[in-house]
XYZ file of C-alpha atoms in Angstrom:
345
model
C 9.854 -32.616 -25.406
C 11.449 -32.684 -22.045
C 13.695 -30.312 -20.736
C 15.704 -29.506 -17.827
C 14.300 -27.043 -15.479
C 16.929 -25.883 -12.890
C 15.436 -23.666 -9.780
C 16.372 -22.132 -6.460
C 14.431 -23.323 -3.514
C 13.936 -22.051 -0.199
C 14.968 -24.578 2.341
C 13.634 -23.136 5.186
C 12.570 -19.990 6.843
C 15.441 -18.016 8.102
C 15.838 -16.218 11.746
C 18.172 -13.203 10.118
C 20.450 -12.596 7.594
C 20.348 -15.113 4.255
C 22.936 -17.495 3.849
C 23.349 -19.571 0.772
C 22.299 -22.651 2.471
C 19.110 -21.311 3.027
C 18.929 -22.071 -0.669
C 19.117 -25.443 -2.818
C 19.853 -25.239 -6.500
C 17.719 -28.320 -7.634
C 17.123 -29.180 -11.339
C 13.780 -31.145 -12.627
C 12.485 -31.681 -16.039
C 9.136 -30.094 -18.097
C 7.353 -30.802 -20.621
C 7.593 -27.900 -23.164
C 4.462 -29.129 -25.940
C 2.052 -27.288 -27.446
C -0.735 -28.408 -24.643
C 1.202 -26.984 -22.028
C 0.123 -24.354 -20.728
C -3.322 -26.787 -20.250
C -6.311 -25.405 -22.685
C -8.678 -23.422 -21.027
C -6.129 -22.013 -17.911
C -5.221 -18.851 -19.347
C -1.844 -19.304 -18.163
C 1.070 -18.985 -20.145
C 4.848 -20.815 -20.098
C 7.788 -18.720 -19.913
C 11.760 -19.198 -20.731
C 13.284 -16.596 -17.801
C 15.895 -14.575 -19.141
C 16.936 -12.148 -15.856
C 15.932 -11.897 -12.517
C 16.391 -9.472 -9.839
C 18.103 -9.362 -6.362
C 16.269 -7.000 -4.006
C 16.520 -6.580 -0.457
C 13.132 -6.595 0.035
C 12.954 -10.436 -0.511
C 14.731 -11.207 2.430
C 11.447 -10.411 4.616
C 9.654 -12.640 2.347
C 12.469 -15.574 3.307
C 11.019 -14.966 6.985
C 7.653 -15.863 8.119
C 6.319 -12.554 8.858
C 2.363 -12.637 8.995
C 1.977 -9.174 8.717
C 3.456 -8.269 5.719
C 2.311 -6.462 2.820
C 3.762 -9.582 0.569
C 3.099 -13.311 1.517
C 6.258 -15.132 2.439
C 7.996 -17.787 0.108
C 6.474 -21.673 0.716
C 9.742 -23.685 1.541
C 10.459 -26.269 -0.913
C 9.076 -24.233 -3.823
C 11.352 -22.115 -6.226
C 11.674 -18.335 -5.090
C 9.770 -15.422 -6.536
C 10.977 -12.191 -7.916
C 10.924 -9.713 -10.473
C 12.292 -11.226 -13.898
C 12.331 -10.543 -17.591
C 11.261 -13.851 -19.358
C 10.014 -14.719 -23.200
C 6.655 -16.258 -23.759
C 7.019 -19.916 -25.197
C 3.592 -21.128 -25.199
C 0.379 -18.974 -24.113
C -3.771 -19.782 -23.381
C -4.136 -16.663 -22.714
C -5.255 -14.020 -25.179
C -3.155 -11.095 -24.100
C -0.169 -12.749 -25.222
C 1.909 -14.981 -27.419
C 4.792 -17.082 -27.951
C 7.882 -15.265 -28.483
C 6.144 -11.688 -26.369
C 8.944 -10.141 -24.284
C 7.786 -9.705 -20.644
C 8.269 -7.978 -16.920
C 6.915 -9.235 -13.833
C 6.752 -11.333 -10.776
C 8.148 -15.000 -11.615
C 10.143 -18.033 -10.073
C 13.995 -18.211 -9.845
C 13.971 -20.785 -12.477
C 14.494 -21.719 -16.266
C 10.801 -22.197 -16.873
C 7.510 -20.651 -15.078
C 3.942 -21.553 -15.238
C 2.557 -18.248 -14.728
C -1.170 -18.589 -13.485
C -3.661 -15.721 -14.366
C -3.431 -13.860 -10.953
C -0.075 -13.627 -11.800
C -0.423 -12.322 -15.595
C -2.312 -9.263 -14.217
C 0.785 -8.000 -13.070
C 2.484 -8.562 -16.356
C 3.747 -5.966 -18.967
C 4.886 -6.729 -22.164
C 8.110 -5.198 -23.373
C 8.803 -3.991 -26.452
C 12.050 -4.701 -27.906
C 13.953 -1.318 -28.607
C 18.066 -1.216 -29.402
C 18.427 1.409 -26.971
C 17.734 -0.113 -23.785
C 19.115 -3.382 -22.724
C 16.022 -6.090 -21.229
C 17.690 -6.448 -18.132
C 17.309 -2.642 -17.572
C 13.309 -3.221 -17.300
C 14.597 -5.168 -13.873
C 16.240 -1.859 -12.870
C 15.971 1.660 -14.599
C 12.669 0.740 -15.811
C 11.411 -1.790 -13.392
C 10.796 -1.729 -9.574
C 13.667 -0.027 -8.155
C 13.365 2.533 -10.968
C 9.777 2.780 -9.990
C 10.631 3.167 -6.082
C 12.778 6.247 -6.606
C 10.732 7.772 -9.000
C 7.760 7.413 -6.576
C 9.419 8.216 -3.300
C 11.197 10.868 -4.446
C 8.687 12.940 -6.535
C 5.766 11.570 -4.559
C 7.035 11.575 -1.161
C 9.623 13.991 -0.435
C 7.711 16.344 -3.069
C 10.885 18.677 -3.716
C 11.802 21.770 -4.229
C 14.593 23.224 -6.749
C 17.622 23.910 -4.416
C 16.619 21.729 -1.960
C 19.519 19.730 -0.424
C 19.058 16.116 -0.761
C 20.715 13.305 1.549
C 20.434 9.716 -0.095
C 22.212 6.121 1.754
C 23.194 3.272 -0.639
C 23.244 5.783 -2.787
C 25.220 3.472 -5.294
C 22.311 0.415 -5.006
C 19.330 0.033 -7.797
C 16.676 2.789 -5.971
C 19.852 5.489 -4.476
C 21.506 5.454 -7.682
C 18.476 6.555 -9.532
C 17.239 9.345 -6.492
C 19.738 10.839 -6.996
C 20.438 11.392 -10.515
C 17.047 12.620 -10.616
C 17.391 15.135 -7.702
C 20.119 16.803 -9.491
C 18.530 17.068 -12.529
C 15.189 18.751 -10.394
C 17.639 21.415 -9.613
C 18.789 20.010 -5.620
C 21.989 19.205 -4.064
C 23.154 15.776 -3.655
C 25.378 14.048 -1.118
C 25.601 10.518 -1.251
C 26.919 7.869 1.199
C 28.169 4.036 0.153
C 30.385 1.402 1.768
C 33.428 1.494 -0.307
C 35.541 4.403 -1.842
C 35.067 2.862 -5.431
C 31.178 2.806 -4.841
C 32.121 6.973 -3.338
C 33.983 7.768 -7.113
C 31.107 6.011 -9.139
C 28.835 8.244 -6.865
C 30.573 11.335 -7.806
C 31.889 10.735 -11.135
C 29.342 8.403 -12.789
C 26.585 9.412 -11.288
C 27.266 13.154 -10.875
C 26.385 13.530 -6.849
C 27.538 16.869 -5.637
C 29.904 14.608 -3.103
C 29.916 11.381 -1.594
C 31.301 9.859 1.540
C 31.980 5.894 2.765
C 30.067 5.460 5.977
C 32.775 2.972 7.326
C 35.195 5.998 7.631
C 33.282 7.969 9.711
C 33.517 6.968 12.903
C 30.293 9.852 14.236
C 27.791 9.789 11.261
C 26.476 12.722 12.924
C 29.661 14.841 12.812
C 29.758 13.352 9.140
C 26.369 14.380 7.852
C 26.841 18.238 9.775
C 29.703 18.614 7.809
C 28.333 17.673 4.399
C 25.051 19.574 5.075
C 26.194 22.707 7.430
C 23.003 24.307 6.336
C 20.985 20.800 7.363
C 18.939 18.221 4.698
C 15.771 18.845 3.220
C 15.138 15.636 2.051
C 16.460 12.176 3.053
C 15.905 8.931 0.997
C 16.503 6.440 3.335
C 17.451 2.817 2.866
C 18.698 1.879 5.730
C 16.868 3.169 9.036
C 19.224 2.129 12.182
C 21.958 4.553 12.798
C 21.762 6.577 9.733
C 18.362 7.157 9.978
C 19.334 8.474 13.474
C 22.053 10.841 12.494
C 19.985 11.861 9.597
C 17.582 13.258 12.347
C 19.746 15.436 14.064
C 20.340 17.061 11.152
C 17.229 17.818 8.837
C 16.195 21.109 8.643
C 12.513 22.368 10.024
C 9.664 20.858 7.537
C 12.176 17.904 6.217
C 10.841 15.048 4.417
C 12.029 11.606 4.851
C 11.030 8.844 2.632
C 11.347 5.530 4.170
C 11.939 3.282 1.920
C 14.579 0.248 2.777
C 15.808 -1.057 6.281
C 18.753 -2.712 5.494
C 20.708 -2.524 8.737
C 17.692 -4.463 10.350
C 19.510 -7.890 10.928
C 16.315 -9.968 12.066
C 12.699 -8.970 13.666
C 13.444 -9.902 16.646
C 16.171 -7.506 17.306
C 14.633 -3.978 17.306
C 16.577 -0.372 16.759
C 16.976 2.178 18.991
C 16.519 5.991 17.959
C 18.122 8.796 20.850
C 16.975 11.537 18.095
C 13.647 11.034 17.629
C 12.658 14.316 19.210
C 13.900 16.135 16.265
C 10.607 15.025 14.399
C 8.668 17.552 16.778
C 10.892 19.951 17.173
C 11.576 20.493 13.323
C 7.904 18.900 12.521
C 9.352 16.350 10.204
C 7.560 14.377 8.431
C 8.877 10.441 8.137
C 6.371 8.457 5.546
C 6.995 4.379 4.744
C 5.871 3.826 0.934
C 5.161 0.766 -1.055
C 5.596 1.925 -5.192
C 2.744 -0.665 -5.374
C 0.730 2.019 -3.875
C 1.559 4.219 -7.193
C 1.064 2.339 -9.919
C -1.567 4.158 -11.972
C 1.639 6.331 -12.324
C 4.061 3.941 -13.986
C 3.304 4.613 -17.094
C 4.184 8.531 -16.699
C 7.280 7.174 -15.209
C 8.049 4.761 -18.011
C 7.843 7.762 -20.385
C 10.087 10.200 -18.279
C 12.192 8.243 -17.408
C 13.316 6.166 -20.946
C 13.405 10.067 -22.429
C 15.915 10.881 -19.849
C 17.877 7.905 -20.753
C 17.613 8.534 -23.996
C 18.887 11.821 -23.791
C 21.756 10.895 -22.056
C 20.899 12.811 -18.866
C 20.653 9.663 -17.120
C 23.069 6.601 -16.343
C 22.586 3.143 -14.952
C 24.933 0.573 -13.280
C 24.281 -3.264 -13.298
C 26.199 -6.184 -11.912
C 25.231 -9.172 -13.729
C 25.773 -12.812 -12.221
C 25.901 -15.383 -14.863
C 23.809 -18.316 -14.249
C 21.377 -19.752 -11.823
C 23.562 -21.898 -9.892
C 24.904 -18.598 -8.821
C 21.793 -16.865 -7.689
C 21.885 -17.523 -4.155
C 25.547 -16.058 -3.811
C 23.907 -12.751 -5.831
C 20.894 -12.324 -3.546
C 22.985 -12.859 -0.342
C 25.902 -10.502 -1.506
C 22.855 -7.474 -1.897
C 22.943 -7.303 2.003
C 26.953 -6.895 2.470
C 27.306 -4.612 -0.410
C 29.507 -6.976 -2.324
C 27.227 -5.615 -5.371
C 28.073 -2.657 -7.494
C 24.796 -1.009 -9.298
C 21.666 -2.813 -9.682
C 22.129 -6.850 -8.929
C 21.043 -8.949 -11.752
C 21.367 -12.642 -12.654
C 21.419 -13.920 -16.303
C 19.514 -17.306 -16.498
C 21.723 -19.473 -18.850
């Protein structure tokens, strides 16, 4: 049987900031037959149910050589973290109808080839927790706060915590769990709704919209009179700046986003930098690919908190794949609220 297969290719590599029309929304047809995936591959054929925006994939839009992940192939569907069903299977791990997370292509349908099942896990179904949540709470960005955080800034009960796009998929998360380890939370977003869910939804000890302060450093001094412990940073650039005028001695910061980096060839300039010797900071860049013989703890924790109630989770779903490109573009101007998801219909 033969069935439409709509994708998202990349066009081209881009110099800075995705457009949509770095994109094409092309449809093509498969074969969906019992033979396919081929005997003897150990692939398997999946229907894609969600996928995820993250900022991270606009490097991989870029041709950057020196990258810890290759860069998209222009002309070929874009990869990213999705939640997909199993439709046919040759390999013995799994079966039609399995429930699965992992890397796969902004399409309806994905051959998945065996260096890409290894970084497959199979979901089990559970009323509780919606699938798209294993692109969010329970997937990578889940997994990034849970390792930066705990593993990185290694705090301390009382410790006061300073998180930007605190309202995104990773700051949302930080800081939920920084409250709960006892710390106080300040949060910063770019909108007052995204400062209330911070606040009320989310329970940050308070919250402020960078695009009213017109001296971040001012801002930050009078949030954290006593200076910040720990900073989870997703932004670097001016923020990250401020943020070092006003850590205390021994602060951590965990770098782990640069969002306010508009292209590679335009680099940012720090005037605090000294800060890091004088309080003997300590700044570390983390990949949660580095931690992964600790997702499984994290799974656990984390799905117990939910469960509890003592944690809460925003998404903003985008119906359809002809929408995807506006979805993964709107990530970098904050037009999202919560975790960005698409729903493949």
């Amino acid at each position: 049987m033969a069935v439409e297969n709509k994708q998202v290719l990349l066009k081209g590599y881009i110099e800075a900031m995705p457009k949509e029309t770095d994109m094409e929304v092309k449809v093509s047809e498969i074969m969906i037959t019992n033979h396919n995936p081929p005997k003897g591959s150990s692939s398997i054929l999946v229907k894609n149910l969600y996928l995820s925006c993250d900022p991270y994939m606009k490097a991989r839009m870029q041709y950057y050589r020196r990258s810890y992940i290759p860069s998209f192939v222009p002309g070929q569907p874009i990869e990213g973290f999705g939640v997909s069903q199993v439709v046919n299977s040759d390999h013995p791990d799994f079966k039609a109808g399995d429930y699965v997370a992992g890397m796969t292509g902004w399409e309806e349908y994905t051959l998945i080839s065996p260096n890409h099942i290894q970084q497959l896990r199979k979901i089990d179904l559970d009323n509780d927790i919606p699938l798209s949540y294993h692109l969010g709470l329970l997937g990578m960005p889940g997994f990034t706060a849970y390792v930066g955080f705990f593993e990185v800034c290694s705090p301390k009960k009382g410790e006061n915590v300073f998180v930007s796009t605190a309202s995104g998929a990773v700051g949302q998360l930080v800081g939920q769990l920084a409250k709960l380890h006892g710390c106080y939370v300040v949060g910063t977003a770019g909108s007052n709704d995204k400062v209330d869910l911070l606040k009320n939804k989310f329970g940050f000890d308070d919250a402020f919209n960078y695009k009213d302060e017109p001296n971040l450093v001012a801002a930050l001094k009078r949030y954290f009179p006593q200076g910040i412990d720990i900073y989870f940073d997703n932004v670097g650039g001016e923020m990250l700046d401020a943020a070092l005028r006003n850590m205390r001695n021994f602060g951590r910061i965990a770098a782990c986003g640069i969002l306010s980096l508009k292209n590679l060839s335009d680099p940012q300039s720090f005037y605090h930098l000294n800060n890091v010797i004088v309080k003997r900071l300590k700044i570390q860049g983390f990949i949660q690919s580095d931690y992964l013989h600790l997702f499984p703890t994290f799974l656990e924790h984390v799905t117990t908190l939910y469960k509890d109630g003592k944690l809460v989770y925003v998404e903003d779903i985008k119906e359809g794949l002809e929408n995807a490109p506006s979805a993964l573009v709107g990530i970098f101007s904050g037009k999202n609220i919560g975790k960005q998801v698409i729903r493949v219909v």
